[in-house]
mmCIF file of C-alpha atoms in Angstrom:
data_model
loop_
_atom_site.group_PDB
_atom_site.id
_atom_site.type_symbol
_atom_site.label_atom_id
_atom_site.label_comp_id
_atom_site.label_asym_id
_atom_site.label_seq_id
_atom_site.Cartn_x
_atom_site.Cartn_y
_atom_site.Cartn_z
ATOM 1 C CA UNK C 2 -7.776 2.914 24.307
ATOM 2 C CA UNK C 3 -10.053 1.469 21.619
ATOM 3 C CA UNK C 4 -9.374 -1.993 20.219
ATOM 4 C CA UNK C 5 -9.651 -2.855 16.778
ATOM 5 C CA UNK C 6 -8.701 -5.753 14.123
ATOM 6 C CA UNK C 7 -6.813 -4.254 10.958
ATOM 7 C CA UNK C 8 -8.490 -5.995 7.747
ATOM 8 C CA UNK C 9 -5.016 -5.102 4.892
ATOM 9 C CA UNK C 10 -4.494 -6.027 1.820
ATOM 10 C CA UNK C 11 -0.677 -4.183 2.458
ATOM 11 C CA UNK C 12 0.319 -2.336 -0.088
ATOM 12 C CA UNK C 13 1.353 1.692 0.179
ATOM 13 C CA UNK C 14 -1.211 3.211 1.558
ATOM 14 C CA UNK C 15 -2.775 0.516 3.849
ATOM 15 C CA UNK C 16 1.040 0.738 5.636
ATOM 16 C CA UNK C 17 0.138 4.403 6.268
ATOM 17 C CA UNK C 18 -2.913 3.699 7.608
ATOM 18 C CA UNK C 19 -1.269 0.789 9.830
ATOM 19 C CA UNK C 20 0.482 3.255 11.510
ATOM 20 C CA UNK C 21 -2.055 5.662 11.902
ATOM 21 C CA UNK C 22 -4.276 2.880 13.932
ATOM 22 C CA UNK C 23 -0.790 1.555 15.758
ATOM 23 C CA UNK C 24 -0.741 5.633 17.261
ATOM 24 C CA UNK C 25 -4.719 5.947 18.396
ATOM 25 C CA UNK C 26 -5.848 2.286 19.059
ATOM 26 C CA UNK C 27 -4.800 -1.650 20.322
ATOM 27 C CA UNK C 28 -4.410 -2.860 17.835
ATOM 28 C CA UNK C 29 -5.519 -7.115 18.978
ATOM 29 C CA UNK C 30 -4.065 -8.307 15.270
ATOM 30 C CA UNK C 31 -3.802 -7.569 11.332
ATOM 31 C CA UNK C 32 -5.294 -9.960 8.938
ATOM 32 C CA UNK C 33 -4.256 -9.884 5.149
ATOM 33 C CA UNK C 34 -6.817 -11.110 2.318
ATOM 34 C CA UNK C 35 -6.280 -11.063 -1.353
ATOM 35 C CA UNK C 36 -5.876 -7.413 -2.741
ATOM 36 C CA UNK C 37 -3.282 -5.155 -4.178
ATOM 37 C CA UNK C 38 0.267 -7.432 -4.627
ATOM 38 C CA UNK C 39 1.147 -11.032 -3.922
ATOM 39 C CA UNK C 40 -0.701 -12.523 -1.025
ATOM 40 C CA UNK C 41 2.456 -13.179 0.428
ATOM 41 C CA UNK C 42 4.359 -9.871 0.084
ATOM 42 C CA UNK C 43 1.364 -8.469 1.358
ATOM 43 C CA UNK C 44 2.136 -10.266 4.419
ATOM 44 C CA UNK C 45 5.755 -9.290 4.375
ATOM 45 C CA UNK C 46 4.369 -5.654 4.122
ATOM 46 C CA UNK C 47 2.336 -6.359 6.965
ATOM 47 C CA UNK C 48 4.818 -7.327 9.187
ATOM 48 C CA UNK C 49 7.786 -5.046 7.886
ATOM 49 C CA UNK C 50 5.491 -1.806 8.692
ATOM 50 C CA UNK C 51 4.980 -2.924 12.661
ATOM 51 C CA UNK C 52 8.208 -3.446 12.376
ATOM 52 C CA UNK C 53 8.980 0.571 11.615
ATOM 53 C CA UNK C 54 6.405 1.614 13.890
ATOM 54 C CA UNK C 55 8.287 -0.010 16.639
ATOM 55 C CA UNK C 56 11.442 -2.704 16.102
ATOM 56 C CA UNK C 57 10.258 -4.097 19.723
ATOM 57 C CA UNK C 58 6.080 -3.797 18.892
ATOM 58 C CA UNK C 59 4.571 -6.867 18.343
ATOM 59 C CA UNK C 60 1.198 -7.417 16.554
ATOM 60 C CA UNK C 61 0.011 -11.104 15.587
ATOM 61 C CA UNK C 62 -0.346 -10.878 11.971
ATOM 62 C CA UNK C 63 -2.623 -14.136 10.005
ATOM 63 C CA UNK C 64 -3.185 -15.155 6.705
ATOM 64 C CA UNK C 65 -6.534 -15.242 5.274
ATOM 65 C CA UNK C 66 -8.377 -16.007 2.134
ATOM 66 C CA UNK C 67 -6.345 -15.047 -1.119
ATOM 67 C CA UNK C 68 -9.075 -14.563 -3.375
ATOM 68 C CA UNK C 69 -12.302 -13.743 -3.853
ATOM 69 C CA UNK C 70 -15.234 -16.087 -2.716
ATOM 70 C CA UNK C 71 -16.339 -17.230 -6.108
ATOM 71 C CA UNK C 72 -14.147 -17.389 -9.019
ATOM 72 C CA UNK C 73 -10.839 -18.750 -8.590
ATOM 73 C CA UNK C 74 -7.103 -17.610 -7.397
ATOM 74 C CA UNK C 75 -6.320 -17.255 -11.486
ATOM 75 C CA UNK C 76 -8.565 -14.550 -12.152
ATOM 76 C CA UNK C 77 -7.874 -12.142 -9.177
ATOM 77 C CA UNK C 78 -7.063 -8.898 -10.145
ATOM 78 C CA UNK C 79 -3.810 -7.441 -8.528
ATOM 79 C CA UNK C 80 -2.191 -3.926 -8.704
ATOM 80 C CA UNK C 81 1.416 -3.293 -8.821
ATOM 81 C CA UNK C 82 0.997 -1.088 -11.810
ATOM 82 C CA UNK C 83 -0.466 1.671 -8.816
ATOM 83 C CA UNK C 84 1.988 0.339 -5.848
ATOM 84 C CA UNK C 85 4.927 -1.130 -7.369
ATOM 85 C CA UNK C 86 6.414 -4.577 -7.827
ATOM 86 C CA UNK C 87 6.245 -5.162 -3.727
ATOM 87 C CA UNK C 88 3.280 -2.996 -3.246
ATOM 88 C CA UNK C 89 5.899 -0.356 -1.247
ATOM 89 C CA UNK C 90 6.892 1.512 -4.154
ATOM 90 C CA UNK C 91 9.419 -0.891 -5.487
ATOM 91 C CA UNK C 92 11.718 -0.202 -2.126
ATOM 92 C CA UNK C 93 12.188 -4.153 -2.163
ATOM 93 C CA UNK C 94 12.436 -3.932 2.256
ATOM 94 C CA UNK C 95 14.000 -6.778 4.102
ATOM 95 C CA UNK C 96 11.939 -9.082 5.738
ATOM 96 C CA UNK C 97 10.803 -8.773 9.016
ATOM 97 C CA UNK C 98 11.676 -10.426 12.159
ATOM 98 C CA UNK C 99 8.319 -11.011 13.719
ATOM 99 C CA UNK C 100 6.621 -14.295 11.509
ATOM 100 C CA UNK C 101 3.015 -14.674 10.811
ATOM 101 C CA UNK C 102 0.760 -16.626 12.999
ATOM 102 C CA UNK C 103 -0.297 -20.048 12.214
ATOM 103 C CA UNK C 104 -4.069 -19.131 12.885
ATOM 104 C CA UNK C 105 -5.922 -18.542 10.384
ATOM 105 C CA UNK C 106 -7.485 -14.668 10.030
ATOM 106 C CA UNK C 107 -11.176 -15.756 9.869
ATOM 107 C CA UNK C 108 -10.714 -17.431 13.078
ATOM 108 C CA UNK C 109 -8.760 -15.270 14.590
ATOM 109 C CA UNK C 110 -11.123 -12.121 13.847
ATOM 110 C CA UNK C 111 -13.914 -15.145 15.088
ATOM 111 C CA UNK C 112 -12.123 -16.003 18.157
ATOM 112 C CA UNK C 113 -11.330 -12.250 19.593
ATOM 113 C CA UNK C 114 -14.981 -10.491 18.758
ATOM 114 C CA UNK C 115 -16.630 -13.639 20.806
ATOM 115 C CA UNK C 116 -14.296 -13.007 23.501
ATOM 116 C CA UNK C 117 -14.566 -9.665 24.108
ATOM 117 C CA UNK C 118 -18.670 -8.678 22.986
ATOM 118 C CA UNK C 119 -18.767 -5.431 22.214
ATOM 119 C CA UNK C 120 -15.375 -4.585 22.129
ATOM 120 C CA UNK C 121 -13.438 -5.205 19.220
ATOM 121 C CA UNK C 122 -14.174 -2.946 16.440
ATOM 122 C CA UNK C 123 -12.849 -3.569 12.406
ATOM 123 C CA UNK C 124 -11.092 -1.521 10.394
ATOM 124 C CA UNK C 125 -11.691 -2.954 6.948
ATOM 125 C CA UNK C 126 -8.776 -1.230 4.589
ATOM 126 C CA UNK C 127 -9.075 -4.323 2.083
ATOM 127 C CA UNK C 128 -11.466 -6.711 0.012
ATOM 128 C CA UNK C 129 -13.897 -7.742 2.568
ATOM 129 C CA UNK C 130 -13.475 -11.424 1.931
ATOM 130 C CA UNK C 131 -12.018 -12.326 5.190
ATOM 131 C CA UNK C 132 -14.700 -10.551 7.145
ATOM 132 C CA UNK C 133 -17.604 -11.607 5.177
ATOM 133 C CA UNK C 134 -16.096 -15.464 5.761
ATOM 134 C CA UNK C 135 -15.913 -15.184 9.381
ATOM 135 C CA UNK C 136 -19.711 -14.237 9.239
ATOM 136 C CA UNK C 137 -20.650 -17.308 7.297
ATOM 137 C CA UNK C 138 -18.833 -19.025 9.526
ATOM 138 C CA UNK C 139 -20.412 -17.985 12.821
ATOM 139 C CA UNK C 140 -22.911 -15.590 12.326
ATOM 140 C CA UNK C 141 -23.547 -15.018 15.886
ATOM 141 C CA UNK C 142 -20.144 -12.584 16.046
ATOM 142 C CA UNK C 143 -22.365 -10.003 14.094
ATOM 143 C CA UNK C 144 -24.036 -8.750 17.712
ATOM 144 C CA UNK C 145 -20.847 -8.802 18.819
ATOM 145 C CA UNK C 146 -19.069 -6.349 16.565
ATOM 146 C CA UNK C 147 -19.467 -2.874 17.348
ATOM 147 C CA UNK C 148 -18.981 -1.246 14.328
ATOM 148 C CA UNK C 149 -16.959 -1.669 10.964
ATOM 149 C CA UNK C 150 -15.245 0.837 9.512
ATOM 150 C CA UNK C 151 -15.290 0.033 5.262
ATOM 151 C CA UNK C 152 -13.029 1.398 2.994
ATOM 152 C CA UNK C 153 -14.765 0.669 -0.126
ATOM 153 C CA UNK C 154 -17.015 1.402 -2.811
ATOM 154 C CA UNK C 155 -17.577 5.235 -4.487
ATOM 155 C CA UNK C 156 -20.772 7.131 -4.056
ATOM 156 C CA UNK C 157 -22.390 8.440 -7.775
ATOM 157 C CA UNK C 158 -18.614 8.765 -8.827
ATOM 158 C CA UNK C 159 -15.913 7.586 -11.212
ATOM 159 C CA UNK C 160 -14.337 4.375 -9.830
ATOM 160 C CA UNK C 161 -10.687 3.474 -9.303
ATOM 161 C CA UNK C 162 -10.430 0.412 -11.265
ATOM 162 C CA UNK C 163 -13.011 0.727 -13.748
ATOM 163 C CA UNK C 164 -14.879 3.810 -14.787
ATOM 164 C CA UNK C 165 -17.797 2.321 -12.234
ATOM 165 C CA UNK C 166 -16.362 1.011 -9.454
ATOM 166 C CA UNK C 167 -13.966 0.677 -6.798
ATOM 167 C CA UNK C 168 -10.879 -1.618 -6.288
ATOM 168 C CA UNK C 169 -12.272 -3.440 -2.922
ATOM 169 C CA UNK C 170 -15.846 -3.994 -4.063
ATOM 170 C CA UNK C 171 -14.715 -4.484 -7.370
ATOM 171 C CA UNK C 172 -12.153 -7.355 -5.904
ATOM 172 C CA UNK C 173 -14.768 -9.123 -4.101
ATOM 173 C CA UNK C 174 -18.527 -8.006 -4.034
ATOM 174 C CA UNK C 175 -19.917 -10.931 -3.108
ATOM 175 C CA UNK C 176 -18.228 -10.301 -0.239
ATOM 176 C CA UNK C 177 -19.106 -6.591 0.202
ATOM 177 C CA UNK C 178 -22.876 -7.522 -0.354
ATOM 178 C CA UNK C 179 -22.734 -10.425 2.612
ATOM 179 C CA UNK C 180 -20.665 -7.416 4.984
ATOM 180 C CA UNK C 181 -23.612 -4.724 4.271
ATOM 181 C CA UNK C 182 -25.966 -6.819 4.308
ATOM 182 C CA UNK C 183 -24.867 -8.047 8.110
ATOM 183 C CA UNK C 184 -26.410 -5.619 10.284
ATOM 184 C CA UNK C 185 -23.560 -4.161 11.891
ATOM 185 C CA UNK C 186 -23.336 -0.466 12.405
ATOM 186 C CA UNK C 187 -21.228 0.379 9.361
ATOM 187 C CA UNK C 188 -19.162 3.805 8.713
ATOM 188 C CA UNK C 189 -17.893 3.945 4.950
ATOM 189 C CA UNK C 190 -15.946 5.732 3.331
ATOM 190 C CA UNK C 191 -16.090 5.720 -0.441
ATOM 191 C CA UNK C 192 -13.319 6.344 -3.291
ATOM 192 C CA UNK C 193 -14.874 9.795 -4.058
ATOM 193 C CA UNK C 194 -14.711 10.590 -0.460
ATOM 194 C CA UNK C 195 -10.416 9.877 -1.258
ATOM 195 C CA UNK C 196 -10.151 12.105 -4.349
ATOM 196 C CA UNK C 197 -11.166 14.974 -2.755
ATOM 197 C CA UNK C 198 -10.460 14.145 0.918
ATOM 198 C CA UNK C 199 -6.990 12.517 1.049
ATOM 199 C CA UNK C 200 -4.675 13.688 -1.663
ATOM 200 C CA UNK C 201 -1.394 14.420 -0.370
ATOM 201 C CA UNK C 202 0.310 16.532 -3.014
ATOM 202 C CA UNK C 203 3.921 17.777 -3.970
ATOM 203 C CA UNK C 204 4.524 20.714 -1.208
ATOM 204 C CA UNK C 205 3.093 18.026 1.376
ATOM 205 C CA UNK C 206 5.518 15.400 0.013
ATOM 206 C CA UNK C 207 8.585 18.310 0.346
ATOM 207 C CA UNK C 208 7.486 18.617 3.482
ATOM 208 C CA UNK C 209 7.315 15.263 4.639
ATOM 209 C CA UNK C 210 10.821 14.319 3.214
ATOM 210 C CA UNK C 211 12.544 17.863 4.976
ATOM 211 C CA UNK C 212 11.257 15.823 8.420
ATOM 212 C CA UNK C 213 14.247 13.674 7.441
ATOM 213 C CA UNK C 214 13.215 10.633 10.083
ATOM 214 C CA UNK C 215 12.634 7.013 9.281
ATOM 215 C CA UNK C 216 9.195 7.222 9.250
ATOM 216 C CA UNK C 217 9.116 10.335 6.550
ATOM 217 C CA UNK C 218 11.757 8.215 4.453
ATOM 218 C CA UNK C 219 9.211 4.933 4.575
ATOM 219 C CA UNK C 220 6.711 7.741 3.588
ATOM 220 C CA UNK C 221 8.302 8.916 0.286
ATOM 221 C CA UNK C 222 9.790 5.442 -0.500
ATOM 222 C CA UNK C 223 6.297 3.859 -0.326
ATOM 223 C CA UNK C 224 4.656 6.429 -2.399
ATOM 224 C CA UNK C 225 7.441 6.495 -5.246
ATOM 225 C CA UNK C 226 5.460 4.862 -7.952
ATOM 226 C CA UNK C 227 1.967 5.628 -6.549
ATOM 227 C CA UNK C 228 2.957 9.363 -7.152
ATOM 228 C CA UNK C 229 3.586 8.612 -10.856
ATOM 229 C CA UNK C 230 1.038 6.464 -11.204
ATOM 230 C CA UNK C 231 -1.849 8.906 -10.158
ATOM 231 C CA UNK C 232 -0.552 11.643 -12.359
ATOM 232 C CA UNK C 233 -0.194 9.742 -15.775
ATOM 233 C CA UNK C 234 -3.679 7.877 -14.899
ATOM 234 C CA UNK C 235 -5.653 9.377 -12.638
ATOM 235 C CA UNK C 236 -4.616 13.159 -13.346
ATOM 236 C CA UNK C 237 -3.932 13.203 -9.288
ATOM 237 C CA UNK C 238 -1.301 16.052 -8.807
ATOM 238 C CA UNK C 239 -0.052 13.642 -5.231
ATOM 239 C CA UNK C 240 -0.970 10.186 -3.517
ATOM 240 C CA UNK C 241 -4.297 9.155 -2.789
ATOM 241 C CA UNK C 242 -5.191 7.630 1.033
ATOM 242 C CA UNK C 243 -7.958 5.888 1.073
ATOM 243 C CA UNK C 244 -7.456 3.883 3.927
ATOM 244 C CA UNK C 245 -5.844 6.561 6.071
ATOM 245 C CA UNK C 246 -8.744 8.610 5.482
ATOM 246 C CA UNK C 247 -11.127 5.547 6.729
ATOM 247 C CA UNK C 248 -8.411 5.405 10.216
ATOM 248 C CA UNK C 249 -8.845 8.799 10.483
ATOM 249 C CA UNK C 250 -12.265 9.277 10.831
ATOM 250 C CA UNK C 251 -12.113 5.771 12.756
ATOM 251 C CA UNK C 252 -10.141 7.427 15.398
ATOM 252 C CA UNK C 253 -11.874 10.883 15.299
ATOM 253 C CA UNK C 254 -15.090 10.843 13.813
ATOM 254 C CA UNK C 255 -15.197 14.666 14.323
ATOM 255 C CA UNK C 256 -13.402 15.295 11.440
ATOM 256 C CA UNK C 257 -16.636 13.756 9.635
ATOM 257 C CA UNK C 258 -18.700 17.320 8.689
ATOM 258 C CA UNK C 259 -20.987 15.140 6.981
ATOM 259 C CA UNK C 260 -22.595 11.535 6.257
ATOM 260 C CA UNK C 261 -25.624 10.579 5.062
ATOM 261 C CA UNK C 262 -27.320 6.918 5.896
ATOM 262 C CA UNK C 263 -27.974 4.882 2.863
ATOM 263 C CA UNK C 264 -29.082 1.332 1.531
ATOM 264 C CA UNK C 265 -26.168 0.126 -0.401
ATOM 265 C CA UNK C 266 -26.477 -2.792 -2.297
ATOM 266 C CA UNK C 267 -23.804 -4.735 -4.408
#
């Protein structure tokens, strides 16, 4: 089975995705940066969502950076307008029993690629701050990494969080120029990619809840607001996700009909 470090900034789709990677790779560890809700509720999502995958799974989790790499903590842009209050569609879950790690993520995602060359792959569902850190920090881990799979960005489309550009980028693109800009072999998946790729809509939703499991319950409950959200703003008839899309393909990148190779610049 493949191995692979999660990059999340948890909110209600990145749990989707979470599970997605939990079913088709080893997952080594999930490290949480700065994105969508409260740094720390997205590392209460984190854990709570291995913890529905599997009560008795365990998979470290570590805190990162919680901002961007220049500006400050104050002027980070956060979300929970799109995800709800908690980022999980206002369901307000307990906490989890598994803890976070007292590591932090950019040594952690250091630590394991230098270990094992070749073999760890990222999935990057989040702000790329963390990543782009670790390679400042050691630089020599970039021969070492595989590939990384980005969600981020929007090809010659509208944007998510202004009319230009995309929530991750938009987050942090100092840090998405350092990541492209790295030489690994990069897969990305943009926000136009999502709006036409990964909308799950009403009769999918029906379906979903008529499964009637946990795991179709943490489904709707997640996706409460998200679905309102995306009909009053976006004009979305059903959820957008991104970063399940970017797992998918990770897993199977047959279902990819097309890509194209590009110099992207931030």
């Amino acid at each position: 089975m493949r191995r692979v470090i999660i990059d999340t900034d948890t909110a209600g789709d990145d749990t989707i995705a979470i599970l997605t990677a939990l079913h088709h790779f080893k997952v080594e560890g999930v490290t949480i940066t700065g994105g969508n809700v409260d740094f720390d509720q997205e590392v209460e999502n984190a854990l709570y969502t291995i913890q529905v995958f599997h009560p008795d799974y365990h998979v470290p989790v570590f805190k990162g950076y919680e901002g961007p790499i220049l500006g400050n903590q104050d002027g980070h842009v956060t979300v929970e307008d799109v995800h709800g209050s908690d980022g999980m569609g206002d369901s307000l879950f307990p906490k989890a029993t598994q803890r976070p790690e007292e590591k932090h993520a950019v040594d952690f995602i250091i630590e394991t690629v230098k270990d094992n060359p070749g073999e760890i792959a990222l999935l990057a569902i989040a702000p790329l701050t963390n990543i782009a850190m670790a390679i400042k920090k050691d630089p020599t881990i970039v021969k070492d990494i595989p590939h990384i799979y980005i969600m981020g960005g929007t090809n010659n489309s509208l944007g998510n969080i202004t009319a230009a550009a995309e929530y991750n980028f938009y987050v942090d693109p100092e840090a998405a120029r350092i990541v492209l800009h790295s030489g690994v072999p990069i897969t990305m998946v943009g926000w136009d990619m999502c709006t036409e790729y990964s909308v799950m809509a009403d009769e999918d939703h029906a379906e979903i809840a008529k499964l009637n499991t946990n795991l179709s319950k943490f489904f709707i409950d997640i996706n409460r607001v998200v679905l309102k959200f995306n009909r009053e703003v976006h004009k979305i008839n059903g959820t957008t996700h991104p970063d399940t899309l970017l797992v998918a393909i990770a897993a199977n990148e047959e279902l990819m009909t097309e890509a194209g190779e590009y110099y992207v610049d931030v």
